[in-house]
Amino acid sequence: MTIQGAKRPGGERLIIIRSHLSNISPFSCIFCFEEAISVTSTLQATILSLRFLQVSSGLSDWALQTCKELGMKKPTPVQQHCIPRILSGEDVLGLAQTGSGKTAAFALPILHRLAEDPFGVFCLVVTPTRELAYQLAEQFRALGSCLNLRCAVVVGGMDMISQTQALMQRPHVVIATPGRIKVLIDQNPDIPAVFSKTKFLVLDEADRVLDVGFEEELRVVFKCLPDNRQTLLFSATMTSNLQSLLEVSANKAYFYEAYEGFQTVDTLKQQYVFIPKNVKDVYLLHVLSRMEDMEIRSAIIFVSTCRSCHLLALLMEELDQEVAALHSFKSQSSRLSALHRFKSGKVPVLLATDVASRGLDIPTVDLVINYDIPRYPRDYVHRVGRTARAGRGGLAISFITQNDVDLIHEIEADVGKKMEKFECKENEVLEDITKVYKAKRVATMKMMDDGFEEKAKARKAQKMKSLAEKGLLNKNDNKRRKRKRDHKQHR
């Protein structure tokens, strides 16, 4: 395989991939490629210099007007390069930072084609999390507001009969998580025919969708789709699975890359607080109490486990802090309610596990707090990417204990930036220590009474059983080593 390309001052690269490999992996069905032809430097320079009207000239007038109404004055680089390629019928793999406009990069050309030949199901979007699926649906509806767009969301935790009925009505766009769409296909023999004429398959947050845990689900989905579909993959990070796709490709696809490792945007201010583990909650309360003075409209606090998220929510409730909690132990209706309360501004703080670290775009988020430090640099990048989006500023504060020092050094090395110290006066912070400790005891007792621990044990047992049935226990054990390889390869 050979890679040819050009690099522009901003760091984006246009890459044409050549490969003559004959051994195709299970994922090779994603792309249909042909021999690539090298782009001359003159043509590359022309493409790279395109501005809004030039890039968007292939889009319909209604699409351009919708963009203007939504405040999209000019395309971002990923939109600038990918929209024309999608309109020309090419398969696309796009890698770009969080907050770079990847959703519009694929939604606009898909809606443009849909308007020319409206039928359902025209497009299937597969995404790793439920929250992201609902947000993608909102964005599709906003961009396709003048098309009377019919969009269905198919995710776990919701009524399967209603979802089956929605699919049988053949909406224009289906946005689904891998597990639920597989279940519906397996249980209803009429569902595969719904996707027999689908024109577009999109894998959003493709690095997560192509995770080994979704391999079987994707195979089932791919069997329902026509071979002549157009396939679009978008991700903020490169992984070994995505790299493998490129290496086994026997034909042509367009690969856009504005990715140079685990990068964060320049408008993001990254700070840390080095504290003993037993006073993290005290410091958290102090930071939240300063939100108004710091002119922070809303904040997301990331924790590592559902248990921590649940306990912290109970603690904040005892401390009279208005928060919403989002984690996978909650029912889907509760998750949607929490997200709605936060997005609408009814509560200024969202407590969340990494279920909220991908794709969520909430313009009012000015602060991200890493209450627990993530184990992998790419997860840090996705978390802090919930703020400082689309050119806006933002602040990320990481709570570092003595056990987190190595993780922070690894994150700083991969991101290429040193965190600054978040200034706070210890004597002021510790004024509330007694109040916080009392509230923590009450919160812990409430968690014992509400049966959370029993639910956690039952869920863990069910998860292990499911992994064993899929034969993924050993593969799951290797995930950590695989992630390590991924970020080391792209430092």
Coordinates of C-alpha atoms in Angstrom, one line a residue:
M1 CA 0.0 0.0 0.0
T2 CA 1.2 3.5 -0.8
I3 CA 0.0 6.8 0.6
Q4 CA 0.2 10.0 -1.4
G5 CA -0.8 13.4 0.0
A6 CA -0.3 17.0 0.6
K7 CA -0.3 18.9 3.9
R8 CA -1.7 22.4 4.3
P9 CA -0.6 25.0 6.8
G10 CA -3.5 24.2 9.2
G11 CA -2.3 20.6 9.4
E12 CA -5.0 18.9 7.4
R13 CA -3.9 16.3 4.9
L14 CA -5.5 15.0 1.7
I15 CA -4.5 11.3 1.2
I16 CA -5.1 9.0 -1.7
I17 CA -4.6 5.3 -0.8
R18 CA -3.3 2.7 -3.2
S19 CA -3.5 -1.0 -2.3
H20 CA -3.3 -4.3 -4.2
L21 CA -4.0 -6.6 -1.3
S22 CA -6.2 -9.6 -2.1
N23 CA -6.7 -11.0 1.4
I24 CA -9.8 -9.2 2.7
S25 CA -10.7 -9.0 6.4
P26 CA -14.3 -9.4 7.8
F27 CA -14.6 -5.6 7.7
S28 CA -13.5 -5.2 4.1
C29 CA -17.2 -5.4 3.0
I30 CA -17.5 -1.8 4.3
F31 CA -15.8 -0.3 1.3
C32 CA -15.9 -0.8 -2.5
F33 CA -12.7 0.6 -3.9
E34 CA -11.0 1.0 -7.3
E35 CA -7.4 1.8 -8.3
A36 CA -6.6 5.3 -6.9
I37 CA -5.0 7.9 -9.1
S38 CA -2.6 10.3 -7.6
V39 CA -3.8 13.9 -7.3
T40 CA -1.4 16.4 -8.7
S41 CA -0.1 19.2 -6.5
T42 CA -1.9 21.8 -8.6
L43 CA -5.2 20.1 -8.2
Q44 CA -4.6 19.6 -4.5
A45 CA -3.9 23.3 -4.1
T46 CA -7.1 24.1 -5.9
I47 CA -9.1 21.8 -3.6
L48 CA -7.5 23.1 -0.5
S49 CA -8.3 26.7 -1.4
L50 CA -12.0 26.2 -1.8
R51 CA -14.3 28.6 0.1
F52 CA -17.9 28.3 1.2
L53 CA -19.7 28.9 -2.1
Q54 CA -17.3 26.8 -4.1
V55 CA -17.5 23.9 -1.7
S56 CA -21.3 24.2 -1.4
S57 CA -22.0 24.8 -5.0
G58 CA -23.0 21.1 -5.3
L59 CA -25.6 21.4 -2.6
S60 CA -29.2 22.6 -3.3
D61 CA -30.3 26.1 -2.6
W62 CA -32.5 24.9 0.2
A63 CA -29.5 23.3 1.9
L64 CA -27.5 26.5 1.6
Q65 CA -30.4 28.5 3.0
T66 CA -30.7 26.1 5.9
C67 CA -27.0 26.4 6.7
K68 CA -27.4 30.2 6.8
E69 CA -30.4 30.0 9.1
L70 CA -28.4 27.7 11.5
G71 CA -25.5 30.1 11.5
M72 CA -23.2 28.1 9.4
K73 CA -21.5 30.9 7.5
K74 CA -18.7 28.8 6.0
P75 CA -17.7 25.1 6.0
T76 CA -15.2 23.7 8.4
P77 CA -12.2 21.9 6.9
V78 CA -13.8 18.5 7.2
Q79 CA -16.9 19.7 5.5
Q80 CA -14.9 21.6 2.9
H81 CA -13.2 18.4 1.8
C82 CA -15.7 15.7 2.4
I83 CA -19.0 17.2 1.1
P84 CA -17.9 17.3 -2.6
R85 CA -16.5 13.8 -2.4
I86 CA -19.7 12.4 -0.9
L87 CA -21.8 14.2 -3.5
S88 CA -19.6 12.7 -6.2
G89 CA -20.5 9.2 -4.9
E90 CA -17.3 8.2 -3.2
D91 CA -16.9 6.2 0.0
V92 CA -15.3 8.4 2.6
L93 CA -13.3 7.9 5.8
G94 CA -13.0 11.3 7.7
L95 CA -10.8 11.8 10.7
A96 CA -11.1 15.2 12.4
Q97 CA -11.1 16.7 15.9
T98 CA -14.1 16.8 18.2
G99 CA -16.2 19.8 17.5
S100 CA -15.0 20.1 13.9
G101 CA -18.5 19.7 12.2
K102 CA -18.3 16.0 11.1
T103 CA -22.0 15.5 11.4
A104 CA -22.9 18.2 8.9
A105 CA -20.1 16.9 6.7
F106 CA -22.1 13.7 6.0
A107 CA -25.7 14.8 6.8
L108 CA -25.8 17.7 4.3
P109 CA -24.8 15.6 1.2
I110 CA -27.1 12.8 2.3
L111 CA -30.1 15.1 2.6
H112 CA -29.2 16.7 -0.7
R113 CA -29.4 13.2 -2.4
L114 CA -32.5 12.4 -0.5
A115 CA -34.3 15.5 -1.8
E116 CA -33.5 14.4 -5.4
D117 CA -35.0 10.9 -4.8
P118 CA -36.9 10.6 -1.6
F119 CA -37.7 7.2 -0.3
G120 CA -37.1 5.1 2.8
V121 CA -34.9 3.8 4.2
F122 CA -32.5 6.1 2.4
C123 CA -29.8 6.2 5.0
L124 CA -28.7 4.1 8.0
V125 CA -26.5 5.7 10.7
V126 CA -24.9 3.4 13.2
T127 CA -23.5 5.1 16.4
P128 CA -22.1 3.6 19.6
T129 CA -24.3 5.4 22.3
R130 CA -28.0 6.1 22.8
E131 CA -27.4 9.7 23.6
L132 CA -25.4 10.3 20.5
A133 CA -28.2 8.6 18.4
Y134 CA -30.8 11.1 19.7
Q135 CA -28.5 14.0 19.1
L136 CA -27.8 12.9 15.5
A137 CA -31.5 12.7 14.9
E138 CA -32.0 16.2 16.2
Q139 CA -29.2 17.4 13.8
F140 CA -30.7 15.6 10.8
R141 CA -34.1 17.1 11.5
A142 CA -32.6 20.6 11.8
L143 CA -30.6 20.3 8.6
G144 CA -33.6 18.6 6.8
S145 CA -36.3 20.8 8.3
C146 CA -37.7 21.8 4.9
L147 CA -37.9 18.2 3.6
N148 CA -40.5 16.8 5.9
L149 CA -37.8 14.4 7.0
R150 CA -38.9 11.2 8.6
C151 CA -36.2 10.0 11.1
A152 CA -36.4 7.0 13.4
V153 CA -34.1 6.3 16.4
V154 CA -33.5 2.7 17.2
V155 CA -31.7 2.2 20.5
G156 CA -31.8 -0.1 23.5
G157 CA -34.0 0.7 26.5
M158 CA -37.0 1.6 24.4
D159 CA -40.1 -0.4 23.3
M160 CA -39.1 -2.9 20.5
I161 CA -42.6 -3.2 19.1
S162 CA -42.8 0.6 18.5
Q163 CA -39.4 0.5 17.0
T164 CA -40.3 -2.3 14.7
Q165 CA -43.4 -0.5 13.6
A166 CA -41.4 2.7 12.9
L167 CA -39.0 0.7 10.7
M168 CA -41.8 -0.9 8.8
Q169 CA -43.1 2.6 7.9
R170 CA -39.7 3.1 6.1
P171 CA -38.5 6.4 7.5
H172 CA -36.0 8.3 5.4
V173 CA -33.2 8.1 8.0
V174 CA -32.6 5.4 10.6
I175 CA -30.2 6.1 13.4
A176 CA -29.4 3.1 15.5
T177 CA -27.0 1.5 18.0
P178 CA -25.5 -1.8 16.9
G179 CA -27.1 -4.0 19.5
R180 CA -30.7 -2.9 19.1
I181 CA -30.7 -2.9 15.3
K182 CA -29.3 -6.5 15.3
V183 CA -32.0 -7.7 17.7
L184 CA -34.8 -6.2 15.5
I185 CA -33.3 -7.8 12.4
D186 CA -32.9 -11.2 14.1
Q187 CA -36.4 -11.2 15.6
N188 CA -38.4 -9.9 12.6
P189 CA -37.9 -11.5 9.1
D190 CA -39.5 -8.4 7.5
I191 CA -36.9 -6.0 8.8
P192 CA -34.0 -6.9 6.4
A193 CA -36.1 -5.9 3.4
V194 CA -36.5 -2.4 4.8
F195 CA -32.8 -1.8 4.1
S196 CA -32.7 -3.5 0.7
K197 CA -32.4 -0.2 -1.2
T198 CA -30.5 1.9 1.4
K199 CA -28.2 4.3 -0.4
F200 CA -26.0 5.4 2.6
L201 CA -24.4 3.6 5.5
V202 CA -22.8 5.9 8.1
L203 CA -20.6 4.7 11.0
D204 CA -20.4 7.7 13.3
E205 CA -17.6 7.6 16.0
A206 CA -16.3 4.8 13.8
D207 CA -13.5 3.8 16.1
R208 CA -16.0 2.8 18.8
V209 CA -18.5 1.2 16.3
L210 CA -15.7 -1.0 14.9
D211 CA -14.8 -2.1 18.4
V212 CA -14.4 -5.9 18.7
G213 CA -17.6 -6.0 20.9
F214 CA -19.8 -4.9 17.9
E215 CA -18.3 -7.2 15.3
E216 CA -21.2 -9.7 15.2
E217 CA -23.8 -6.9 15.2
L218 CA -22.1 -5.2 12.2
R219 CA -22.0 -8.4 10.2
V220 CA -25.8 -8.9 10.7
V221 CA -26.4 -5.2 9.6
F222 CA -24.1 -5.4 6.6
K223 CA -26.0 -8.5 5.2
C224 CA -29.1 -6.4 5.0
L225 CA -27.6 -3.6 2.9
P226 CA -27.1 -3.5 -0.8
D227 CA -23.5 -3.9 -2.2
N228 CA -23.8 -0.6 -4.1
R229 CA -24.4 1.5 -1.1
Q230 CA -22.2 4.5 -0.3
T231 CA -20.3 4.1 3.0
L232 CA -19.1 6.9 5.2
L233 CA -17.0 6.6 8.3
F234 CA -16.2 9.5 10.6
S235 CA -14.2 9.5 13.8
A236 CA -12.1 11.8 16.0
T237 CA -9.4 9.3 16.6
M238 CA -7.5 6.7 14.6
T239 CA -7.4 3.2 15.9
S240 CA -6.0 -0.1 14.7
N241 CA -9.4 -1.2 13.4
L242 CA -9.6 1.9 11.2
Q243 CA -6.0 1.4 10.1
S244 CA -6.8 -2.2 9.2
L245 CA -9.6 -1.0 6.9
L246 CA -7.1 1.2 5.0
E247 CA -4.5 -1.6 4.8
V248 CA -6.9 -4.2 3.3
S249 CA -8.7 -1.8 0.9
A250 CA -8.4 -3.1 -2.7
N251 CA -10.2 -0.2 -4.4
K252 CA -10.7 3.5 -4.0
A253 CA -12.1 5.6 -1.1
Y254 CA -11.4 9.1 -0.1
F255 CA -9.5 9.4 3.2
Y256 CA -9.6 12.9 4.8
E257 CA -7.3 13.3 7.8
A258 CA -7.0 16.3 10.0
Y259 CA -5.6 14.1 12.7
E260 CA -2.1 14.2 14.2
G261 CA -2.5 12.1 17.3
F262 CA -4.7 12.9 20.3
Q263 CA -5.0 16.7 19.8
T264 CA -7.1 19.2 21.7
V265 CA -8.2 22.6 20.3
D266 CA -6.2 25.7 21.0
T267 CA -9.2 27.5 22.5
L268 CA -9.4 25.0 25.3
K269 CA -7.7 25.9 28.6
Q270 CA -6.5 22.8 30.4
Q271 CA -5.8 23.0 34.2
Y272 CA -5.4 20.6 37.1
V273 CA -5.9 20.5 40.9
F274 CA -3.5 18.1 42.8
I275 CA -5.4 16.9 45.8
P276 CA -5.6 14.0 48.3
K277 CA -8.3 11.5 47.2
N278 CA -10.4 11.9 50.4
V279 CA -11.1 15.6 49.7
K280 CA -12.1 15.4 46.0
D281 CA -15.7 16.0 46.8
V282 CA -14.8 19.1 48.9
Y283 CA -12.8 20.6 46.0
L284 CA -15.6 19.7 43.6
L285 CA -18.1 21.7 45.7
H286 CA -15.7 24.6 45.7
V287 CA -15.3 24.7 42.0
L288 CA -19.0 24.5 41.4
S289 CA -19.6 27.3 43.8
R290 CA -17.3 29.5 41.7
M291 CA -19.1 28.8 38.4
E292 CA -21.0 32.1 38.4
D293 CA -17.8 34.2 39.2
M294 CA -16.0 32.3 36.4
E295 CA -18.8 33.1 34.0
I296 CA -19.5 29.4 33.4
R297 CA -23.0 28.7 32.1
S298 CA -22.9 24.9 32.4
A299 CA -20.5 22.1 33.3
I300 CA -20.1 18.4 32.7
I301 CA -18.4 16.3 35.4
F302 CA -16.9 13.0 34.2
V303 CA -16.5 10.0 36.5
S304 CA -15.2 6.6 35.8
T305 CA -18.0 4.3 36.9
C306 CA -21.8 4.2 37.2
R307 CA -21.5 3.7 41.0
S308 CA -19.4 6.9 41.4
C309 CA -21.9 8.8 39.2
H310 CA -24.9 7.6 41.2
L311 CA -23.2 8.3 44.6
L312 CA -22.0 11.7 43.5
A313 CA -25.5 12.6 42.3
L314 CA -26.9 11.7 45.7
L315 CA -24.1 13.7 47.4
M316 CA -24.8 16.8 45.3
E317 CA -28.5 16.5 46.1
E318 CA -27.6 16.5 49.8
L319 CA -25.5 19.6 49.3
D320 CA -28.4 21.4 47.5
Q321 CA -26.6 21.4 44.2
E322 CA -28.8 21.2 41.0
V323 CA -27.4 18.4 38.9
A324 CA -28.5 15.8 36.4
A325 CA -26.9 12.3 36.3
L326 CA -26.3 10.3 33.1
H327 CA -25.0 6.7 33.2
S328 CA -25.9 3.3 31.7
F329 CA -27.6 2.0 34.8
K330 CA -30.5 4.5 34.3
S331 CA -33.5 3.6 32.2
Q332 CA -33.5 5.2 28.7
S333 CA -36.3 7.5 29.7
S334 CA -34.4 8.7 32.7
R335 CA -31.3 9.2 30.6
L336 CA -33.2 11.3 28.0
S337 CA -34.8 13.3 30.8
A338 CA -31.5 14.0 32.4
L339 CA -30.0 15.1 29.1
H340 CA -33.0 17.3 28.3
R341 CA -32.9 19.0 31.7
F342 CA -29.2 19.8 31.2
K343 CA -29.5 20.9 27.5
S344 CA -32.5 23.1 28.3
G345 CA -30.7 24.9 31.1
K346 CA -32.9 23.6 33.9
V347 CA -29.9 22.3 35.7
P348 CA -26.4 23.7 35.2
V349 CA -24.4 20.6 35.9
L350 CA -24.3 17.1 34.3
L351 CA -22.7 14.2 36.1
A352 CA -21.8 11.5 33.6
T353 CA -19.7 8.5 32.8
D354 CA -18.0 8.2 29.4
V355 CA -21.4 7.5 27.9
A356 CA -21.6 11.3 27.4
S357 CA -18.0 11.8 26.2
R358 CA -18.7 11.2 22.5
G359 CA -20.3 13.5 20.1
L360 CA -22.6 15.5 22.4
D361 CA -22.7 19.1 21.2
I362 CA -24.1 21.5 23.8
P363 CA -23.0 25.1 23.1
T364 CA -23.4 26.3 26.7
V365 CA -20.9 23.8 28.2
D366 CA -18.0 26.1 29.3
L367 CA -16.4 23.7 31.8
V368 CA -15.5 20.0 31.8
I369 CA -14.3 18.5 35.1
N370 CA -12.4 15.2 35.2
Y371 CA -13.4 14.1 38.7
D372 CA -11.8 10.7 37.8
I373 CA -8.9 10.7 35.3
P374 CA -9.5 8.5 32.3
R375 CA -7.2 5.5 31.8
Y376 CA -6.5 6.3 28.1
P377 CA -5.5 9.7 26.5
R378 CA -8.1 9.4 23.7
D379 CA -10.9 9.2 26.3
Y380 CA -9.5 12.4 27.8
V381 CA -9.6 14.1 24.4
H382 CA -13.2 13.0 23.9
R383 CA -14.2 14.2 27.3
V384 CA -12.7 17.7 27.1
G385 CA -14.0 17.9 23.6
R386 CA -17.5 18.6 25.0
T387 CA -16.4 22.2 25.5
A388 CA -14.4 24.7 23.4
R389 CA -16.4 23.5 20.3
A390 CA -16.7 25.3 16.9
G391 CA -14.1 27.9 17.8
R392 CA -15.5 28.8 21.2
G393 CA -13.4 28.9 24.4
G394 CA -13.6 26.4 27.2
L395 CA -12.0 25.2 30.4
A396 CA -11.1 21.6 31.5
I397 CA -10.1 21.0 35.1
S398 CA -8.7 17.6 36.1
F399 CA -8.7 16.4 39.7
I400 CA -5.3 14.6 40.2
T401 CA -4.5 12.4 43.1
Q402 CA -1.3 10.6 43.9
N403 CA -2.5 7.6 42.0
D404 CA -3.1 9.6 38.8
V405 CA 0.3 11.1 38.2
D406 CA 1.5 8.6 35.6
L407 CA -1.8 8.9 33.7
I408 CA -1.6 12.7 33.6
H409 CA 2.0 12.5 32.3
E410 CA 0.8 10.1 29.6
I411 CA -2.1 12.4 28.6
E412 CA 0.2 15.4 28.5
A413 CA 2.7 13.6 26.4
D414 CA 0.1 12.4 23.9
V415 CA -1.8 15.7 23.7
G416 CA 1.4 17.7 23.5
K417 CA 0.4 20.2 26.1
K418 CA 1.2 20.8 29.8
M419 CA -1.8 21.5 32.1
E420 CA -1.7 24.6 34.1
K421 CA -2.5 24.8 37.8
F422 CA -6.0 25.8 38.8
E423 CA -5.6 28.4 41.5
C424 CA -7.7 28.0 44.6
K425 CA -7.0 28.8 48.3
E426 CA -6.9 25.6 50.3
N427 CA -8.2 27.3 53.5
E428 CA -11.3 28.5 51.7
V429 CA -11.9 25.1 50.1
L430 CA -11.7 23.2 53.4
E431 CA -14.2 25.4 55.1
D432 CA -16.9 23.0 53.8
I433 CA -15.2 19.8 54.7
T434 CA -17.4 18.9 57.6
K435 CA -20.6 19.6 55.6
V436 CA -19.4 17.5 52.7
Y437 CA -18.4 14.6 54.9
K438 CA -21.8 14.5 56.6
A439 CA -23.6 14.7 53.3
K440 CA -21.4 11.9 51.9
R441 CA -22.4 9.6 54.8
V442 CA -26.1 10.3 54.1
A443 CA -25.6 9.7 50.3
T444 CA -23.9 6.4 51.0
M445 CA -26.7 5.2 53.2
K446 CA -29.3 6.2 50.5
M447 CA -27.4 4.2 47.9
M448 CA -27.4 1.2 50.1
D449 CA -31.2 1.5 50.6
D450 CA -32.1 2.1 47.0
G451 CA -30.6 -1.3 45.9
F452 CA -28.0 0.1 43.5
E453 CA -25.3 -2.4 44.6
E454 CA -27.5 -5.4 44.0
K455 CA -28.4 -4.0 40.5
A456 CA -24.7 -3.5 39.8
K457 CA -23.8 -7.1 40.7
A458 CA -26.7 -8.5 38.6
R459 CA -25.7 -6.4 35.7
K460 CA -22.1 -7.4 35.9
A461 CA -23.1 -11.1 35.9
Q462 CA -25.3 -10.6 32.9
K463 CA -22.5 -8.8 31.0
M464 CA -20.0 -11.6 31.7
K465 CA -22.6 -14.1 30.5
S466 CA -23.2 -12.2 27.3
L467 CA -19.5 -11.8 26.6
A468 CA -19.0 -15.6 27.2
E469 CA -21.8 -16.4 24.8
K470 CA -20.2 -14.2 22.1
G471 CA -16.8 -15.7 22.8
L472 CA -15.4 -12.3 23.6
L473 CA -14.1 -12.7 27.1
N474 CA -10.5 -13.1 25.9
K475 CA -10.9 -10.4 23.4
N476 CA -12.3 -8.1 26.0
D477 CA -9.3 -8.8 28.2
N478 CA -7.1 -7.6 25.3
K479 CA -8.9 -4.3 24.8
R480 CA -6.6 -2.4 27.1
R481 CA -3.4 -3.6 25.4
K482 CA -5.0 -2.7 22.0
R483 CA -5.9 0.8 23.1
K484 CA -2.4 1.2 24.4
R485 CA -1.1 0.3 20.9
D486 CA -3.5 2.6 19.3
H487 CA -2.4 5.8 21.1
K488 CA 1.3 4.9 21.0
Q489 CA 1.1 4.6 17.2
H490 CA -0.4 8.1 16.9
R491 CA 1.6 10.2 19.3

